[in-house]
């Protein structure tokens, strides 16, 4: 009986080691899913953001351009995207979006509710449990 249990334990451990090794190989061989977006020259990212800024042509365009510049300075590895008709900045997940309205340029932080805000910088979308925003 003891011999049977030891064989089962050894077989289970061997299976676990083989599975872990296969997972290691798969993860090692995986490609970056954002690589094509980072290298793409398609007009669905920076060019669309540039076009939106130019299209506004007023204080909102200047404000959005300034926000964009600050985000790129704060995180040089940020990925610019165009989703839902607005600029989106990501780095291992969405950081924030830049929405433009008649009376405001809103920067919505996807996980803003989890951030400390001792100076009260967030002034919009305060009622949610996940997002927070700054209206300029």
PDB file of N, CA, C and O in Angstrom, residues 6 9 19 21 26-27 34-35 45 56 58 66 77 80-81 89 98 103 125 128:
ATOM      1  N   UNK A   6       3.502   6.054  -2.713  1.00  0.00           N
ATOM      2  CA  UNK A   6       4.725   6.720  -3.131  1.00  0.00           C
ATOM      3  C   UNK A   6       4.801   6.865  -4.645  1.00  0.00           C
ATOM      4  O   UNK A   6       5.229   7.908  -5.151  1.00  0.00           O
ATOM      5  N   UNK A   9       2.479   9.729  -5.634  1.00  0.00           N
ATOM      6  CA  UNK A   9       3.044  11.030  -5.279  1.00  0.00           C
ATOM      7  C   UNK A   9       4.151  11.403  -6.255  1.00  0.00           C
ATOM      8  O   UNK A   9       4.216  12.536  -6.745  1.00  0.00           O
ATOM      9  N   UNK A  19       4.598  20.159 -16.344  1.00  0.00           N
ATOM     10  CA  UNK A  19       3.654  21.242 -16.635  1.00  0.00           C
ATOM     11  C   UNK A  19       4.305  22.604 -16.392  1.00  0.00           C
ATOM     12  O   UNK A  19       4.138  23.532 -17.196  1.00  0.00           O
ATOM     13  N   UNK A  21       7.489  23.300 -16.542  1.00  0.00           N
ATOM     14  CA  UNK A  21       8.489  23.502 -17.587  1.00  0.00           C
ATOM     15  C   UNK A  21       7.814  23.936 -18.886  1.00  0.00           C
ATOM     16  O   UNK A  21       8.287  24.846 -19.568  1.00  0.00           O
ATOM     17  N   UNK A  26       6.331  28.284 -22.828  1.00  0.00           N
ATOM     18  CA  UNK A  26       5.285  29.069 -23.489  1.00  0.00           C
ATOM     19  C   UNK A  26       5.397  30.558 -23.165  1.00  0.00           C
ATOM     20  O   UNK A  26       5.269  31.403 -24.049  1.00  0.00           O
ATOM     21  N   UNK A  27       5.639  30.881 -21.918  1.00  0.00           N
ATOM     22  CA  UNK A  27       5.771  32.285 -21.527  1.00  0.00           C
ATOM     23  C   UNK A  27       7.026  32.892 -22.144  1.00  0.00           C
ATOM     24  O   UNK A  27       7.011  34.027 -22.615  1.00  0.00           O
ATOM     25  N   UNK A  34       1.285  44.043 -27.607  1.00  0.00           N
ATOM     26  CA  UNK A  34       1.195  45.434 -28.027  1.00  0.00           C
ATOM     27  C   UNK A  34       2.282  45.816 -29.020  1.00  0.00           C
ATOM     28  O   UNK A  34       2.338  46.957 -29.454  1.00  0.00           O
ATOM     29  N   UNK A  35       3.140  44.864 -29.391  1.00  0.00           N
ATOM     30  CA  UNK A  35       4.261  45.170 -30.260  1.00  0.00           C
ATOM     31  C   UNK A  35       3.810  45.765 -31.590  1.00  0.00           C
ATOM     32  O   UNK A  35       4.374  46.739 -32.065  1.00  0.00           O
ATOM     33  N   UNK A  45      -3.493  56.154 -33.959  1.00  0.00           N
ATOM     34  CA  UNK A  45      -2.936  56.499 -32.658  1.00  0.00           C
ATOM     35  C   UNK A  45      -2.445  57.932 -32.663  1.00  0.00           C
ATOM     36  O   UNK A  45      -3.271  58.843 -32.615  1.00  0.00           O
ATOM     37  N   UNK A  56      -9.684  70.849 -32.944  1.00  0.00           N
ATOM     38  CA  UNK A  56     -10.283  71.690 -31.899  1.00  0.00           C
ATOM     39  C   UNK A  56      -9.908  73.157 -32.105  1.00  0.00           C
ATOM     40  O   UNK A  56     -10.769  74.023 -32.071  1.00  0.00           O
ATOM     41  N   UNK A  58      -8.808  75.496 -30.389  1.00  0.00           N
ATOM     42  CA  UNK A  58      -9.064  76.499 -29.356  1.00  0.00           C
ATOM     43  C   UNK A  58      -8.353  76.091 -28.070  1.00  0.00           C
ATOM     44  O   UNK A  58      -7.425  75.281 -28.092  1.00  0.00           O
ATOM     45  N   UNK A  66      -1.118  69.925 -24.054  1.00  0.00           N
ATOM     46  CA  UNK A  66      -0.303  70.075 -22.847  1.00  0.00           C
ATOM     47  C   UNK A  66      -0.391  68.836 -21.964  1.00  0.00           C
ATOM     48  O   UNK A  66       0.613  68.351 -21.441  1.00  0.00           O
ATOM     49  N   UNK A  77       7.688  55.599 -21.517  1.00  0.00           N
ATOM     50  CA  UNK A  77       7.292  54.318 -22.101  1.00  0.00           C
ATOM     51  C   UNK A  77       5.801  54.202 -22.354  1.00  0.00           C
ATOM     52  O   UNK A  77       5.310  53.131 -22.695  1.00  0.00           O
ATOM     53  N   UNK A  80       0.504  55.446 -26.741  1.00  0.00           N
ATOM     54  CA  UNK A  80      -0.654  56.240 -27.126  1.00  0.00           C
ATOM     55  C   UNK A  80      -1.561  55.404 -28.009  1.00  0.00           C
ATOM     56  O   UNK A  80      -1.103  54.769 -28.951  1.00  0.00           O
ATOM     57  N   UNK A  81      -2.842  55.436 -27.693  1.00  0.00           N
ATOM     58  CA  UNK A  81      -3.819  54.686 -28.467  1.00  0.00           C
ATOM     59  C   UNK A  81      -5.015  55.586 -28.754  1.00  0.00           C
ATOM     60  O   UNK A  81      -5.146  56.670 -28.183  1.00  0.00           O
ATOM     61  N   UNK A  89      -3.944  56.659 -22.992  1.00  0.00           N
ATOM     62  CA  UNK A  89      -2.539  56.424 -22.683  1.00  0.00           C
ATOM     63  C   UNK A  89      -2.430  55.195 -21.795  1.00  0.00           C
ATOM     64  O   UNK A  89      -3.115  55.095 -20.770  1.00  0.00           O
ATOM     65  N   UNK A  98      -8.251  61.007 -22.494  1.00  0.00           N
ATOM     66  CA  UNK A  98      -8.361  62.458 -22.635  1.00  0.00           C
ATOM     67  C   UNK A  98      -9.621  62.801 -23.407  1.00  0.00           C
ATOM     68  O   UNK A  98      -9.626  62.736 -24.626  1.00  0.00           O
ATOM     69  N   UNK A 103     -17.144  72.557 -22.348  1.00  0.00           N
ATOM     70  CA  UNK A 103     -16.618  73.424 -21.299  1.00  0.00           C
ATOM     71  C   UNK A 103     -15.459  72.819 -20.516  1.00  0.00           C
ATOM     72  O   UNK A 103     -15.031  73.404 -19.525  1.00  0.00           O
ATOM     73  N   UNK A 125     -15.916  62.760 -11.330  1.00  0.00           N
ATOM     74  CA  UNK A 125     -16.131  61.310 -11.240  1.00  0.00           C
ATOM     75  C   UNK A 125     -15.754  60.787  -9.860  1.00  0.00           C
ATOM     76  O   UNK A 125     -15.177  59.712  -9.723  1.00  0.00           O
ATOM     77  N   UNK A 128     -17.614  57.197  -8.107  1.00  0.00           N
ATOM     78  CA  UNK A 128     -17.347  55.813  -8.477  1.00  0.00           C
ATOM     79  C   UNK A 128     -16.355  55.133  -7.557  1.00  0.00           C
ATOM     80  O   UNK A 128     -15.685  55.764  -6.751  1.00  0.00           O
TER      81      UNK A 128
END
